[in-house]
Short mmCIF file of C-alpha atoms in Angstrom, two decimals:
data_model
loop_
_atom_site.label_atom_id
_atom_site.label_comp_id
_atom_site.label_asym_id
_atom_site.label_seq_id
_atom_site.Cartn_x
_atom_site.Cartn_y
_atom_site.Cartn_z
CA UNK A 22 0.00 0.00 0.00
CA UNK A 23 0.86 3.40 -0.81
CA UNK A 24 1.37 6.72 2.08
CA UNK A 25 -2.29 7.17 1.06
CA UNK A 26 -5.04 7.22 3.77
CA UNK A 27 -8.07 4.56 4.02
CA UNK A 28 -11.23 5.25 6.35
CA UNK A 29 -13.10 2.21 7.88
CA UNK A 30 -16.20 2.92 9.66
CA UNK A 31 -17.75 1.92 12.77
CA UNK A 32 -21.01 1.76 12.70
CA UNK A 33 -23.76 1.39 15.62
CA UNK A 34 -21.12 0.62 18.48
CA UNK A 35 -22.37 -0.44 21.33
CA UNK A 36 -20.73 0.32 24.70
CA UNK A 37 -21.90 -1.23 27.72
CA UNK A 38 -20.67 0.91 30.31
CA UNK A 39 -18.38 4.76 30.13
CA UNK A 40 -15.31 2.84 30.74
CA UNK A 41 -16.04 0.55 28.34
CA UNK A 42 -16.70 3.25 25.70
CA UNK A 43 -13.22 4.77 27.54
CA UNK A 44 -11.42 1.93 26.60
CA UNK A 45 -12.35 1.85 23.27
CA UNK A 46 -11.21 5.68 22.53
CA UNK A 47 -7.99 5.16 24.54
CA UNK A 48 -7.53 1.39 22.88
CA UNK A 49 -8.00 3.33 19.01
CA UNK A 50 -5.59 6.10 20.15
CA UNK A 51 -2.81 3.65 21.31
CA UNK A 52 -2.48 3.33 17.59
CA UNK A 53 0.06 5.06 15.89
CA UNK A 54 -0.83 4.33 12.55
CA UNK A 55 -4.44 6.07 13.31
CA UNK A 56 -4.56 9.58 11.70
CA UNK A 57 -7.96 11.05 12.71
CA UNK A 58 -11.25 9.71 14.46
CA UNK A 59 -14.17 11.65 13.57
CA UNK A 60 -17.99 10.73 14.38
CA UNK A 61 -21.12 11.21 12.46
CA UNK A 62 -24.45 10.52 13.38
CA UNK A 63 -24.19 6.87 15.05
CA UNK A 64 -20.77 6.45 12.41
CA UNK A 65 -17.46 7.01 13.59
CA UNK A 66 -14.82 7.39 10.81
CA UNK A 67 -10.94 6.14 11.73
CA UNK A 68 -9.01 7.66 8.97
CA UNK A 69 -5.71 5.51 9.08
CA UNK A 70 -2.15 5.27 7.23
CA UNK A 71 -1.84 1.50 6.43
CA UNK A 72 1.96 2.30 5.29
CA UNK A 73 2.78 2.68 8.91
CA UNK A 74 1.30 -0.45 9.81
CA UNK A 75 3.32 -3.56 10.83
CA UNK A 76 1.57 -7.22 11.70
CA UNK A 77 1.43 -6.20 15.34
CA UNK A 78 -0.49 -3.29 14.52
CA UNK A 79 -3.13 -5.26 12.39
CA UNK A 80 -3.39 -7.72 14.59
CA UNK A 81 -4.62 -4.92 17.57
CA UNK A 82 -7.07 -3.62 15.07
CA UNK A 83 -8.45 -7.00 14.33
CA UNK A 84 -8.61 -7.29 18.12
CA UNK A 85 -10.93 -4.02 18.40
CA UNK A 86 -12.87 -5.00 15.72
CA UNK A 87 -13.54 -7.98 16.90
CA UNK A 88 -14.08 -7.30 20.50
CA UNK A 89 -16.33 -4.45 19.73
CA UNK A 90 -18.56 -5.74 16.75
CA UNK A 91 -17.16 -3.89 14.13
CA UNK A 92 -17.77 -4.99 10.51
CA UNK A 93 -14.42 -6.41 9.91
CA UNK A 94 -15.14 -7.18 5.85
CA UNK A 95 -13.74 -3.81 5.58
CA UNK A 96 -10.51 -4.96 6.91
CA UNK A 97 -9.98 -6.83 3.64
CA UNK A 98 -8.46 -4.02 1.99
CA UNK A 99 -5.65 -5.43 3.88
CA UNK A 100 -4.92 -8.54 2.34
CA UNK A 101 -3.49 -7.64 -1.19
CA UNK A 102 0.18 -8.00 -1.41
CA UNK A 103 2.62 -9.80 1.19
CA UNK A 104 2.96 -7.55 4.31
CA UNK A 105 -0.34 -8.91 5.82
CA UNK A 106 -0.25 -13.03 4.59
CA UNK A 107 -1.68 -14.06 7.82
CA UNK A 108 -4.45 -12.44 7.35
CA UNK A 109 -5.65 -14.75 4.73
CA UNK A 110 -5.16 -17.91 7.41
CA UNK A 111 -8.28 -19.51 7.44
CA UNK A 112 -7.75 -21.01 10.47
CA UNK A 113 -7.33 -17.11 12.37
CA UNK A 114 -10.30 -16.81 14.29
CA UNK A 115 -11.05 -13.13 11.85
CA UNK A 116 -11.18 -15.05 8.80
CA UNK A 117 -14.58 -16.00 8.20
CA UNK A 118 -15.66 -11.94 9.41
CA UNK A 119 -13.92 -10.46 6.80
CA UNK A 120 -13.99 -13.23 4.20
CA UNK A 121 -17.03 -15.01 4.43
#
């Protein structure tokens, strides 16, 4: 991937408590590679640089999808070319959310 920028979108998120909602926000901002959060409505937009993204870095976004019932299909944009192979493990417990 180029130095260009992607946005994936949360939609709907549902917090169950403020420090759960806390967590998230402090959780997204942990990540380096994450340019800009901006909300909308019930959408929050993560405007990200996927060039400064290493495996480890995937992997914690997979985990906050994941954890907070994001629609991870988006995060197939990720698996062209060879910096992110494992995400196209079938036996990762993502696959079938972003490829099925």
């Amino acid at each position: 991937m180029k130095d260009e920028k992607i946005t994936l979108t949360a939609e709907a998120t549902v917090f169950y408590s403020p420090g759960d909602e806390s967590a998230f926000f402090t959780w997204l901002k942990a990540m380096t590679f994450v340019h800009s959060v901006r909300g909308s409505g019930r959408c929050l937009d993560i405007v990200m640089n996927p060039a400064a993204m290493n495996e480890y870095d995937l992997r914690e976004l997979l985990a906050l999808f994941y954890r907070y019932g994001i629609d991870m299909k988006q995060l197939s944009v990720f698996s062209d070319g060879s910096q992110f192979e494992f995400l196209r493990d079938r036996r990762g417990y993502w696959y079938k959310h972003i490829f099925e």
